Coordinates of C-alpha atoms (C1' of nucleotides) in Angstrom, one line a residue:
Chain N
X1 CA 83.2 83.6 -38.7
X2 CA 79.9 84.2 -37.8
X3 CA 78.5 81.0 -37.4
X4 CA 80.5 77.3 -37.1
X5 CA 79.4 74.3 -36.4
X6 CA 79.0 73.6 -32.6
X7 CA 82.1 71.9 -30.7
X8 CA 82.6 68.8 -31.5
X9 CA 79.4 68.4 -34.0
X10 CA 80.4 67.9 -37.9
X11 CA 78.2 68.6 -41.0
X12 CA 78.0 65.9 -43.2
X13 CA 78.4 67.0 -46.6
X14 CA 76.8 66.2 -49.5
X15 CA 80.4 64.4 -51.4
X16 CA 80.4 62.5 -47.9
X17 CA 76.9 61.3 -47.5
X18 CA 77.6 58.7 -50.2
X19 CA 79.2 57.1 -47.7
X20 CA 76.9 57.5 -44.8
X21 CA 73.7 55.9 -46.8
X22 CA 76.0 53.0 -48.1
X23 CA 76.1 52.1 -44.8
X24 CA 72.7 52.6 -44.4
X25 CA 71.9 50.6 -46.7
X26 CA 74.0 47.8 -45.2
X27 CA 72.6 48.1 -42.0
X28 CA 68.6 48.0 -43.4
X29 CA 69.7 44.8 -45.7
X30 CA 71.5 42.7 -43.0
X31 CA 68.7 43.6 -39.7
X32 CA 65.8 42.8 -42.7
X33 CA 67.5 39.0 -43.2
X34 CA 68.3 38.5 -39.5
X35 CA 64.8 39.7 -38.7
X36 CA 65.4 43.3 -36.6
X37 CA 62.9 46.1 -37.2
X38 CA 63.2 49.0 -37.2
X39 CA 62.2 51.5 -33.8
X40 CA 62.7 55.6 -33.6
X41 CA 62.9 56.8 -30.6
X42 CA 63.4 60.5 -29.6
X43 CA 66.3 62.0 -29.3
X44 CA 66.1 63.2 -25.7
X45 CA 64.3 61.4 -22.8
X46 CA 63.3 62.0 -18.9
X47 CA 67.0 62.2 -17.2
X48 CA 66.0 59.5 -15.3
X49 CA 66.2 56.9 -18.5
X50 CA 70.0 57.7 -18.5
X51 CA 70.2 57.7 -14.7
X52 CA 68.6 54.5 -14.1
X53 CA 69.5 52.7 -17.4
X54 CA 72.4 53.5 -17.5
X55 CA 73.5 53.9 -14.2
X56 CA 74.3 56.4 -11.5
X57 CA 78.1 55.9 -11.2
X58 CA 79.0 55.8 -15.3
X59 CA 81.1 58.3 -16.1
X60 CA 78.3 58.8 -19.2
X61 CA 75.6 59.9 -16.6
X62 CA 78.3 61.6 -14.3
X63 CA 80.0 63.8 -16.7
X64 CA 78.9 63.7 -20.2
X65 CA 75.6 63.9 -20.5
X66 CA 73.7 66.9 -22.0
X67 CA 71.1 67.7 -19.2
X68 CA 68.2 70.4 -19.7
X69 CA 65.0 71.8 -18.5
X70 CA 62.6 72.4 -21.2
X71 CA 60.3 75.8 -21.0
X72 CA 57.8 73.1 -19.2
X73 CA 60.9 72.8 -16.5
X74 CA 60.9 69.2 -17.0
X75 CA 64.3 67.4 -16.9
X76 CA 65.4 65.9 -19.8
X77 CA 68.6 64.8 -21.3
X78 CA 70.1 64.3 -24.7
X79 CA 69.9 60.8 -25.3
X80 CA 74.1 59.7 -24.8
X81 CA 73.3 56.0 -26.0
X82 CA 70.4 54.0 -27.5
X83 CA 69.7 51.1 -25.0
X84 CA 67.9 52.6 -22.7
X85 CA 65.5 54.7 -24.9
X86 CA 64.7 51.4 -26.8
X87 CA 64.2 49.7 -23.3
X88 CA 61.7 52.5 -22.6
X89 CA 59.8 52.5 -25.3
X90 CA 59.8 48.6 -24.7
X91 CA 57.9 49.5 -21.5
X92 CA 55.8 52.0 -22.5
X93 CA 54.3 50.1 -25.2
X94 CA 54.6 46.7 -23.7
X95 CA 56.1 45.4 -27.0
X96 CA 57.2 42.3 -24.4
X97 CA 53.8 41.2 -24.2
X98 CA 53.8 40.2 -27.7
X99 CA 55.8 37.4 -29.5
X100 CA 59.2 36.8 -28.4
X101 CA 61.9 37.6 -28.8
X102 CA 61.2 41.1 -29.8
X103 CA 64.3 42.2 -32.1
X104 CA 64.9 45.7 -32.9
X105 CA 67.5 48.0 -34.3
X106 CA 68.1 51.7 -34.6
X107 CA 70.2 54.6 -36.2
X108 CA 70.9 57.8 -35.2
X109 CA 72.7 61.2 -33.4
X110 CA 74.0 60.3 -30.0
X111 CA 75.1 63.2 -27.4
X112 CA 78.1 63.3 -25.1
X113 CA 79.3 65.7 -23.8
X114 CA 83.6 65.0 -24.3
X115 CA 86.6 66.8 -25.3
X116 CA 86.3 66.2 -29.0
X117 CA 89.1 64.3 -30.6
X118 CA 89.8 62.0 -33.6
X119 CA 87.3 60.0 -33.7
X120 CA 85.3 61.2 -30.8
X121 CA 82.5 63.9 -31.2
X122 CA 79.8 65.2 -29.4
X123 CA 76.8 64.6 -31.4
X124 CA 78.1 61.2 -33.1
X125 CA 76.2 58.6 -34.8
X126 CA 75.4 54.9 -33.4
X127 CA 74.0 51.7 -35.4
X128 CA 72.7 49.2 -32.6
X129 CA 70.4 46.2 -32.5
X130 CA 68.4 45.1 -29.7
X131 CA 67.2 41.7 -28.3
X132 CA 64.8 41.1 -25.5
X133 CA 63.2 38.1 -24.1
X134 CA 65.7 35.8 -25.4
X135 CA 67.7 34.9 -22.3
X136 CA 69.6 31.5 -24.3
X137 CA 73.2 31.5 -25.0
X138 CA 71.6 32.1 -29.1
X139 CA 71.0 35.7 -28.9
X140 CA 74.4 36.5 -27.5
X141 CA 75.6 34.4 -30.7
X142 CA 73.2 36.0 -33.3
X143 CA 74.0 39.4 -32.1
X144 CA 77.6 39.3 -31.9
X145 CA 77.5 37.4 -35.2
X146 CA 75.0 40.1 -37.0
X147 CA 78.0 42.7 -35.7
X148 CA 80.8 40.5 -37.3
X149 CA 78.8 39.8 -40.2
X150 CA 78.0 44.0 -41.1
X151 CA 81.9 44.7 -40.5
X152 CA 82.7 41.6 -43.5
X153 CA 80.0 43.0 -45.5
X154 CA 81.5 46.6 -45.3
X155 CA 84.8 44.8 -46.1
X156 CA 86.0 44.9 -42.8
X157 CA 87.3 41.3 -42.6
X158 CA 90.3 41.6 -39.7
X159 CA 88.9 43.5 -36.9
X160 CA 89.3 42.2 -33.0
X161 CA 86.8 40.5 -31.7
X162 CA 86.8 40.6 -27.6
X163 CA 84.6 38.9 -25.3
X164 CA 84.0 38.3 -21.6
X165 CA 81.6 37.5 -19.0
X166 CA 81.2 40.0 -16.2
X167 CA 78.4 37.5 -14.2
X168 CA 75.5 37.9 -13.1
X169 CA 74.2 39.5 -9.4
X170 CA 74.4 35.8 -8.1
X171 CA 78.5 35.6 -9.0
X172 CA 79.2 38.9 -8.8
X173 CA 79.6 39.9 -5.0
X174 CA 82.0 36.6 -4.6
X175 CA 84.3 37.9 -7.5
X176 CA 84.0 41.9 -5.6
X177 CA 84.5 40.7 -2.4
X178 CA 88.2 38.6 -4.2
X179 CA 88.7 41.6 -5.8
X180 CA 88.6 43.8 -3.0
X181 CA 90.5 41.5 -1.4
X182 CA 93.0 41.2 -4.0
X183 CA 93.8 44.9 -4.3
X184 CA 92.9 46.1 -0.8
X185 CA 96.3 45.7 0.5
X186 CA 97.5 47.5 -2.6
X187 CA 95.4 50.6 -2.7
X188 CA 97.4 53.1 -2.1
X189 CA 99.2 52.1 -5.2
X190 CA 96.7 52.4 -7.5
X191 CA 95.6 55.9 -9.6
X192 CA 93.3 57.8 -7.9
X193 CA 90.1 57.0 -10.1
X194 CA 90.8 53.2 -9.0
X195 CA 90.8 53.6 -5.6
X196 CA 87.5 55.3 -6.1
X197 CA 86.4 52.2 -8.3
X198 CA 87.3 49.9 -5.9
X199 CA 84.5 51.8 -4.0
X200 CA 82.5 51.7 -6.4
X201 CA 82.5 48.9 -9.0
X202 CA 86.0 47.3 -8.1
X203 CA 85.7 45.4 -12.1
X204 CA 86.5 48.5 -13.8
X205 CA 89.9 48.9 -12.3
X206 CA 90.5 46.0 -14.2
X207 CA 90.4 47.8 -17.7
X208 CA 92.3 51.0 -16.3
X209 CA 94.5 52.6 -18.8
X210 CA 97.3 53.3 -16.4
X211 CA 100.7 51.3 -16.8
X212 CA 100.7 50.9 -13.0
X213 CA 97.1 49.9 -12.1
X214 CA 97.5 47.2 -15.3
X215 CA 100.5 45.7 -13.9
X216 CA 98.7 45.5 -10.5
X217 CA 95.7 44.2 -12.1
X218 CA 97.6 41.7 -13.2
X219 CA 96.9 37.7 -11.2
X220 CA 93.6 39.8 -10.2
X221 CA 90.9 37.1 -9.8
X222 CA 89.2 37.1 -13.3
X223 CA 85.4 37.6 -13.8
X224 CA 85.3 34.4 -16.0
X225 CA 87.3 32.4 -12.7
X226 CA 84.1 33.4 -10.3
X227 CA 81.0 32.7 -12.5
X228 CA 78.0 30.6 -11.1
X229 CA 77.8 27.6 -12.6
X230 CA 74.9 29.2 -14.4
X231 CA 77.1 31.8 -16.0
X232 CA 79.9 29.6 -16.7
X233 CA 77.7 27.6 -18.9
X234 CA 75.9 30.1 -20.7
X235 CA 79.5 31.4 -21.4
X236 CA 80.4 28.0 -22.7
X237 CA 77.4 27.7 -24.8
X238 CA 78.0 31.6 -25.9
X239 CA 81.6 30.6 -27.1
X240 CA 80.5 27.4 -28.7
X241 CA 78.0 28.8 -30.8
X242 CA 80.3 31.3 -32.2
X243 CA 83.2 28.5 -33.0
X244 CA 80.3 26.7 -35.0
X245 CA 79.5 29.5 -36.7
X246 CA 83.4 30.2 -37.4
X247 CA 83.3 33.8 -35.5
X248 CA 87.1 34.7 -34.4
X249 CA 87.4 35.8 -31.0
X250 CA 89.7 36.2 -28.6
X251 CA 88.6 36.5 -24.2
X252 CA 90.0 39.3 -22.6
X253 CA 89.4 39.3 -18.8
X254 CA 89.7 42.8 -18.5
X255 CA 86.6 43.8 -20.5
X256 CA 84.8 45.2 -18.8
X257 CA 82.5 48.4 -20.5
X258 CA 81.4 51.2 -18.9
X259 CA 77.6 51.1 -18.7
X260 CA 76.4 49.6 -15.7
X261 CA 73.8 47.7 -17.5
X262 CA 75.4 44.5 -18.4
X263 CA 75.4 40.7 -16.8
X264 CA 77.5 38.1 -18.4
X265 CA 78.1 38.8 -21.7
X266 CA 79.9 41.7 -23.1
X267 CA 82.1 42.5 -26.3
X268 CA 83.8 44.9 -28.0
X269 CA 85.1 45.4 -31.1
X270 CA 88.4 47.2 -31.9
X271 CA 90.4 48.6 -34.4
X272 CA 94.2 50.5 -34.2
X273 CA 93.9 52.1 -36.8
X274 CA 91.5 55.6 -36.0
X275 CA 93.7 56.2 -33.3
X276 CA 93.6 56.2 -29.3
X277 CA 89.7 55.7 -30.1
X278 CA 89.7 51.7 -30.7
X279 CA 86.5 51.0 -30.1
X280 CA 84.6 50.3 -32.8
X281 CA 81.6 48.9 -31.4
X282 CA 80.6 47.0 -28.4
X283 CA 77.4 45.6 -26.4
X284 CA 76.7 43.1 -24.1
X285 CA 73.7 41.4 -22.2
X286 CA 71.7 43.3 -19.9
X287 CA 69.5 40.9 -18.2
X288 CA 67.9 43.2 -15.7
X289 CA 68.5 46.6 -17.7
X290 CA 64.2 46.1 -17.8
X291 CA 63.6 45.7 -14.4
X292 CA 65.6 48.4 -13.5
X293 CA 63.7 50.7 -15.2
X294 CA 60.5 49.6 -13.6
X295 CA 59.4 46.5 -16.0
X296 CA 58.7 43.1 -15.8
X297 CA 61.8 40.5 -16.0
X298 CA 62.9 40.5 -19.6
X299 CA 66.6 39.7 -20.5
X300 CA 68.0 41.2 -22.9
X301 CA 71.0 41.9 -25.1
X302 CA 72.3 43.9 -27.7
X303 CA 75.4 46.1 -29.2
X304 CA 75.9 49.5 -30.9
X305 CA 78.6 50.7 -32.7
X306 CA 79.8 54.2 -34.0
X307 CA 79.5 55.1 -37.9
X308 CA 81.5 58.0 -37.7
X309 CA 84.3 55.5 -36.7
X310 CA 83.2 53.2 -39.0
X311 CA 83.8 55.8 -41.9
X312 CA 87.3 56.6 -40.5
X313 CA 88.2 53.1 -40.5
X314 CA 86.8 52.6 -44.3
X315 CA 87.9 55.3 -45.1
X316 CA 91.8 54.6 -43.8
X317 CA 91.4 51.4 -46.0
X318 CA 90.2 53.0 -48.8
X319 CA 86.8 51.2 -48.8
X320 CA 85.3 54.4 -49.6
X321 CA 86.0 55.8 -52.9
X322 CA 85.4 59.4 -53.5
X323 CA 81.6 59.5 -54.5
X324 CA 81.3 60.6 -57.9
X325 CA 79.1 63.7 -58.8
X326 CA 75.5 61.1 -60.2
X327 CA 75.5 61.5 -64.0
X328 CA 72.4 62.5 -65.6
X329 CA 71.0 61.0 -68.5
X330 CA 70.2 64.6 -70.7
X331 CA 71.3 68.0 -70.8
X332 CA 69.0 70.2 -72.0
X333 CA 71.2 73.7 -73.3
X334 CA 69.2 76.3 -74.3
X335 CA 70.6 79.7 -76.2
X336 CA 68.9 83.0 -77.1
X337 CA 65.6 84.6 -76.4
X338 CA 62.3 82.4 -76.0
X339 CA 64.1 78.9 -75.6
X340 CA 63.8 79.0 -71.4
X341 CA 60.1 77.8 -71.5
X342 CA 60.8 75.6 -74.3
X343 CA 63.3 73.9 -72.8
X344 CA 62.1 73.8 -69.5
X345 CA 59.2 72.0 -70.8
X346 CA 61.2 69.7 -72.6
X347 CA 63.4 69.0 -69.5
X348 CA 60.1 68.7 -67.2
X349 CA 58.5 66.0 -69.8
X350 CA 61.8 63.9 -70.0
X351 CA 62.0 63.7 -65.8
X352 CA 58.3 62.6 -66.0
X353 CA 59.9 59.9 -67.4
X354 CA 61.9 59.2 -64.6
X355 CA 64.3 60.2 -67.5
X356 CA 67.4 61.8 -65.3
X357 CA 67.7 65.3 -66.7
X358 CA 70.3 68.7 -66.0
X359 CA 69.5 72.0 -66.9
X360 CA 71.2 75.4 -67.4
X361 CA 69.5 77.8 -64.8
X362 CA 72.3 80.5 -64.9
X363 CA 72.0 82.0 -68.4
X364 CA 75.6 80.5 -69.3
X365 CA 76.9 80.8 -72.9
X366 CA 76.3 77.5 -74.6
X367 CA 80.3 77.1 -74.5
X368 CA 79.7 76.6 -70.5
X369 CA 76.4 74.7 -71.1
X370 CA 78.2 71.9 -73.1
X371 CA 81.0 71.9 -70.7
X372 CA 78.8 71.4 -67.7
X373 CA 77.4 68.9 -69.9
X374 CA 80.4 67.0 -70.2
X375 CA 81.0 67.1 -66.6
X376 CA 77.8 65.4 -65.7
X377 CA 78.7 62.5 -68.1
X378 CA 75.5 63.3 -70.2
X379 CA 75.6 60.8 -72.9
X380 CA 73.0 63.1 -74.7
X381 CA 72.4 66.8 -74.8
X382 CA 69.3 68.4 -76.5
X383 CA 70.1 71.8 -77.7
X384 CA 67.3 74.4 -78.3
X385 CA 68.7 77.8 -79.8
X386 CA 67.0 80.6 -81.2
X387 CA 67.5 78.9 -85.2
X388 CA 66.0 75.7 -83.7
X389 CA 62.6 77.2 -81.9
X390 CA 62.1 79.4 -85.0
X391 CA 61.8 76.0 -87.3
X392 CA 60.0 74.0 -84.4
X393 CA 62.7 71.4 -84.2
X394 CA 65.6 71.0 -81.8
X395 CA 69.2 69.7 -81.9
X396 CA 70.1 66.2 -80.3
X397 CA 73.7 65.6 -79.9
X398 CA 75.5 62.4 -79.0
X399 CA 78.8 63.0 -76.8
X400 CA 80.8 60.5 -77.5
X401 CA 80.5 60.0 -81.1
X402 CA 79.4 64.4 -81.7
X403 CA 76.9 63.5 -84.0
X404 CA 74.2 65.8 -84.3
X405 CA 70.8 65.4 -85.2
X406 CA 67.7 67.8 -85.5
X407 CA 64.8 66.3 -85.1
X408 CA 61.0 68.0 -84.6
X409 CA 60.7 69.3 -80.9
X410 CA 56.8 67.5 -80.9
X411 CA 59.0 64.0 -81.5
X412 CA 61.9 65.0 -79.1
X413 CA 60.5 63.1 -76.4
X414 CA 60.7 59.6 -77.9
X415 CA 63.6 60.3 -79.7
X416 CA 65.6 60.9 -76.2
X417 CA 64.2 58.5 -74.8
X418 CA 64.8 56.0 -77.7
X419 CA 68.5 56.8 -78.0
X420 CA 68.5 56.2 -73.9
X421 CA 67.0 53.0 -74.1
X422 CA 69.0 51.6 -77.1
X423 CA 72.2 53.0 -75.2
X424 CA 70.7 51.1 -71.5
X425 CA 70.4 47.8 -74.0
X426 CA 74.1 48.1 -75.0
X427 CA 75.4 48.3 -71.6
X428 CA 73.0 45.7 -70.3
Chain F
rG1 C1' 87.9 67.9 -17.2
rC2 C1' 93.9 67.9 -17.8
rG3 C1' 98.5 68.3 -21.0
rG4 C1' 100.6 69.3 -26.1
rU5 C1' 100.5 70.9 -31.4
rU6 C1' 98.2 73.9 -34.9
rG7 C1' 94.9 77.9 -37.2
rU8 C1' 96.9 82.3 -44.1
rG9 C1' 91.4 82.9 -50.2
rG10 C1' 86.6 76.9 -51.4
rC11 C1' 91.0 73.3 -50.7
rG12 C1' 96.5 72.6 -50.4
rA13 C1' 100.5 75.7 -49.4
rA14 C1' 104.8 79.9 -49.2
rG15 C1' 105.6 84.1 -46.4
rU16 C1' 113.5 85.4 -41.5
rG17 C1' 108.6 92.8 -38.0
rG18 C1' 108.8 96.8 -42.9
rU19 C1' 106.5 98.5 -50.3
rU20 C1' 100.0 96.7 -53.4
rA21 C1' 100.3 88.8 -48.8
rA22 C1' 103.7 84.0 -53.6
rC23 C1' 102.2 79.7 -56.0
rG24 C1' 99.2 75.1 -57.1
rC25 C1' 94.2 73.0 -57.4
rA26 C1' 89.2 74.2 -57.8
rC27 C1' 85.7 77.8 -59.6
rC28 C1' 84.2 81.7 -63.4
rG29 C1' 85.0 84.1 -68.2
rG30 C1' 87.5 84.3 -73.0
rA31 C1' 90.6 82.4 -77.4
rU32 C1' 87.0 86.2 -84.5
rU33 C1' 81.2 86.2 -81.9
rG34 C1' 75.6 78.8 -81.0
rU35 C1' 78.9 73.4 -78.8
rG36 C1' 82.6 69.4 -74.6
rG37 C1' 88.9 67.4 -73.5
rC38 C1' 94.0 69.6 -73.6
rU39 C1' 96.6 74.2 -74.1
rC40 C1' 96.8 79.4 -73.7
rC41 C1' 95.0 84.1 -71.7
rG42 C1' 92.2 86.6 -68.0
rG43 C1' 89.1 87.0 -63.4
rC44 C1' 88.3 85.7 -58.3
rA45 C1' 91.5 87.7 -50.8
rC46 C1' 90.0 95.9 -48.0
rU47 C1' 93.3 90.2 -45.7
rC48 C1' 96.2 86.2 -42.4
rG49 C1' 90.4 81.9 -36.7
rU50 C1' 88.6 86.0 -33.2
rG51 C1' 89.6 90.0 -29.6
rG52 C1' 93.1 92.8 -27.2
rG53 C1' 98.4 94.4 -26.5
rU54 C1' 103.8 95.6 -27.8
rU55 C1' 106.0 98.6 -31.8
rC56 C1' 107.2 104.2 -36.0
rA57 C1' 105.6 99.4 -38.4
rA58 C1' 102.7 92.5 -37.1
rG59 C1' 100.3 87.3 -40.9
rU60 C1' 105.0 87.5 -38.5
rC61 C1' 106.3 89.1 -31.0
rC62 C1' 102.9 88.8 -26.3
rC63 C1' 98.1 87.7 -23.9
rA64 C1' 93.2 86.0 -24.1
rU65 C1' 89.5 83.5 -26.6
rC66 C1' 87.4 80.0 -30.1
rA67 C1' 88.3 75.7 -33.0
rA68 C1' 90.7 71.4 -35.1
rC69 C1' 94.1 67.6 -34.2
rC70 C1' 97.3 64.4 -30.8
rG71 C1' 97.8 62.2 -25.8
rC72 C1' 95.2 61.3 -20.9
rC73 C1' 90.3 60.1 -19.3
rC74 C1' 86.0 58.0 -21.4
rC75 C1' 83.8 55.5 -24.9
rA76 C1' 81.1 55.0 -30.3

RNA sequence: GCGGUUGUGGCGAAGUGGUUAACGCACCGGAUUGUGGCUCCGGCACUCGUGGGUUCAAGUCCCAUCAACCGCCCCA
C-alpha cells in the first residue's frame, strides 16, 4: 500500500462518526447545564507546558511524548493531555482574574507516543472539564458527578467509580518518609521500576501491576491514613457530598495516577470490559498545577476521559446502533437528453427549501435511479423523462403506495413540498 | 520499549509447495428495451501486507520489514 494511516492513528469513517457527534452532542448539552464553556487550545505547546505541568518524572513526559523543533527551531511538543494547555491558556489570558470559579471544558486529539493496542492509540481523543479557583470540597463533587452523570446519560449506568486522596505538600513527606520506611527493608524485593519509584515518588509503587510488588504493597501505610487534618476533612466533605447526591464509589488506597499534578483528590473510572485498558476516565485536583507553571495560587481540579474508549465500551454494549445511511426527503430521476438541467434545477429549488433532496449524478438507467431511490428511503421521487420535459410537466411518484401523478413542472415545487408536509403531519 | 498471535479482492472467509487462487456479503449491470423488494443471470483480484531468500515450482517454507490484535508497561 502506498499510503496507511500512521501507527497507531485511526480514521474515523463516515458510518462511525454517528457515533462520535452523539457524544458530542452529550458532552455540549451536559457542560451547557452544569455551566462549563467551551476553550480550544492548540494542539501542540512549548515542551516546557508538558515538562512542568505535567511533571519531569511521568512516564508521559519521559517516554511518550511527541517532541519537535519547528523550522523556527523552537521546541514544542504534541500536546499528550489537556490540563496543562488549559492551565496555560489560564495564564496567558489571566481568565483567573475574572469571576470565579472559571469552568471550562474541551475536546480533542491527544498524542502519545505508545505501543498501540486495544484501546490505546497514538493520536486518541479526550473529553475533559476544568475547574479553577474553587478550592471547597464542591468542585471535587460537581466534577466527579458531571463525569458520572455523562457516563448515565450515554447509558453507561454500572461503571466503577474509584477515589482517593493523595494529600497535599503538608501530608505528603510524612506519608513518604512511612513509606520509605515501610518498603526500605524490602527493596530488593521489589520490580525494578519500584525501586526506582521509591526514589522517586515512593506512592506509585503502590498501584504497581506486578503480583509481587502488590502483595508487598500490601499493610503499606495508606495515603488516606497520613492526611493533614486539612486533607482529611476536605476528603470527608468530598465523600459526603457525593453520598448526598447518591454517586457510588468505592476508596481504593492504591490510586494513585500518573501525572504529577495532583493534591488530594483523584479518581478514576473503570471498565473490564475493553480489555487490559480499564481506564475509562480519570482526574483529580491539582491545587498547585498553576503555580507551577509560573501563576498566581489558583486550585484547581478537573478530569478527562477517552472517547475512543468510550465508543469501545458502547459499542461492547450495543449502545451504538449501526448509523443508518440519513434518508432524504426526494429523489429527483431524470432519463433522456435535456432533463439534467431540468432536474437539477428542480432539485436545487426543493433544497432551498431546506427540502432534503438526492440526485442521480452518474447517468444511471432509471431502473438504478429508482433503486437508489428506494435505498435512501425517499418517500417521494420526481421523475423527469424526455415524454415529460416535452409536455412541460413531470412525474411525481409516491413509494409506498406507487401512485403516480404528473403534475406541471412550474407547480412541482408546491406539490412536493405539499405531499411532504401532509406526510410530516401524519407522522407528527 | 519487551513478549506473543495474525496479515488472502471493499468486508467475511477457503486454500495439505505444483494447472487460469473457492465461496458468501457488498457493489455494478441485465431479465423484450422509462420505474423500487425478492428471485434469476452476468460483471468486478496480472494476485495472496511489503521486500528479500530457498526451490524446477511458494499464498503455502525461511528471513527481514510494516501493520493490527493480545499480554507487560503506561494511561485515555
Amino acid at each position: 500500500m502506498l499510503t496507511g494511516a500512521p501507527r497507531g492513528t485511526k480514521d474515523i469513517l463516515p458510518d462511525q462518526v454517528g457515533h462520535w457527534q452523539r457524544i458530542e452532542a452529550v458532552i455540549r448539552q451536559i457542560c451547557r447545564e452544569y455551566g462549563y464553556a467551551e476553550i480550544r487550545t492548540p494542539v501542540f505547546e512549548h515542551r516546557e507546558v508538558f515538562h512542568r505541568g505535567v511533571g519531569e518524572t511521568t512516564d508521559i513526559v519521559q517516554k511518550e511524548t511527541y517532541d519537535f523543533h519547528d523550522r523556527g527551531n523552537r521546541e514544542l511538543t504534541l500536546r499528550p493531555e489537556g490540563t496543562a494547555p488549559v492551565v496555560r491558556a489560564l495564564l496567558e489570558h489571566k481568565l483567573y482574574a475574572g469571576p470565579l470559579p472559571v469552568k471550562m471544558y474541551y475536546v480533542g486529539p491527544m498524542f502519545r507516543f505508545g505501543r498501540p493496542q486495544m484501546g490505546r492509540q497514538r493520536q486518541f481523543h479526550q473529553f475533559g472539564i476544568e475547574v479553577f479557583g474553587a478550592a471547597g470540597a464542591g468542585a471535587d463533587a460537581e466534577v466527579i458527578s458531571l463525569a458520572m452523570d455523562f457516563y448515565r446519560r450515554l447509558g453507561l449506568l454500572d461503571l466503577t467509580l474509584l477515589v482517593n486522596s493523595i494529600g497535599c505538600p503538608v501530608c505528603r513527606p510524612a506519608h513518604r518518609q512511612a513509606l520509605c520506611d515501610f518498603f526500605g527493608p524490602r527493596a530488593t524485593e521489589l520490580c525494578e521500576d519500584c525501586r526506582n519509584r521509591l526514589d522517586r515518588n515512593p506512592l506509585r509503587v503502590l498501584d504497581c501491576k506486578q503480583e509481587r510488588c502488590q502483595e508487598l504493597s500490601r499493610g503499606a501505610p495508606a495515603t488516606v491514613d497520613h492526611l493533614c487534618p486539612a486533607c482529611a476533612e476536605h476528603f470527608a466533605a468530598v465523600r459526603e457530598l457525593l453520598e448526598a447526591a447518591g454517586v457510588a464509589y468505592t476508596v481504593d488506597p492504591g490510586l494513585v495516577r500518573g501525572l504529577d499534578y495532583y493534591t488530594r483528590t483523584a479518581f478514576e473510572i473503570i471498565s473490564r470490559d475493553i480489555g487490559a485498558q480499564a481506564s475509562v476516565g480519570g482526574g483529580g485536583r491539582y491545587d498547585h498545577l498553576v503555580e507551577t507553571l509560573g501563576g498566581p495560587p489558583v486550585p484547581g481540579i478537573g478530569f478527562g476521559l477517552g472517547l475512543e474508549r468510550l465508543v469501545l465500551v458502547m459499542e461492547n454494549r450495543g449502545l451504538l446502533a449501526v448509523t443508518a445511511e440519513p434518508a432524504r426527503d426526494v429523489f429527483v430521476a431524470m432519463a433522456g437528453d435535456g432533463t439534467g438541467p431540468v432536474a437539477f434545477g428542480l432539485v436545487q429549488a426543493l433544497r432551498a427549501r431546506g427540502i432534503v433532496v438526492e440526485t442521480d449524478c452518474l447517468a444511471r438507467s432509471l431502473k438504478a435511479q429508482m433503486k437508489t431511490a428506494d435505498r435512501f428511503q425517499a418517500p417521494v421521487v420526481v421523475i423527469i423523462g424526455e415524454a415529460e420535459l416535452a409536455r412541460g410537466v413531470v412525474t411525481v411518484r409516491l413509494m409506498q403506495t406507487g401512485e403516480q401523478q404528473e403534475v406541471p413542472l412550474a407547480g412541482a415545487l408546491e406539490y412536493v413540498g405539499g405531499i411532504l408536509n401532509e406526510r410530516k403531519k401524519c407522522a407528527g
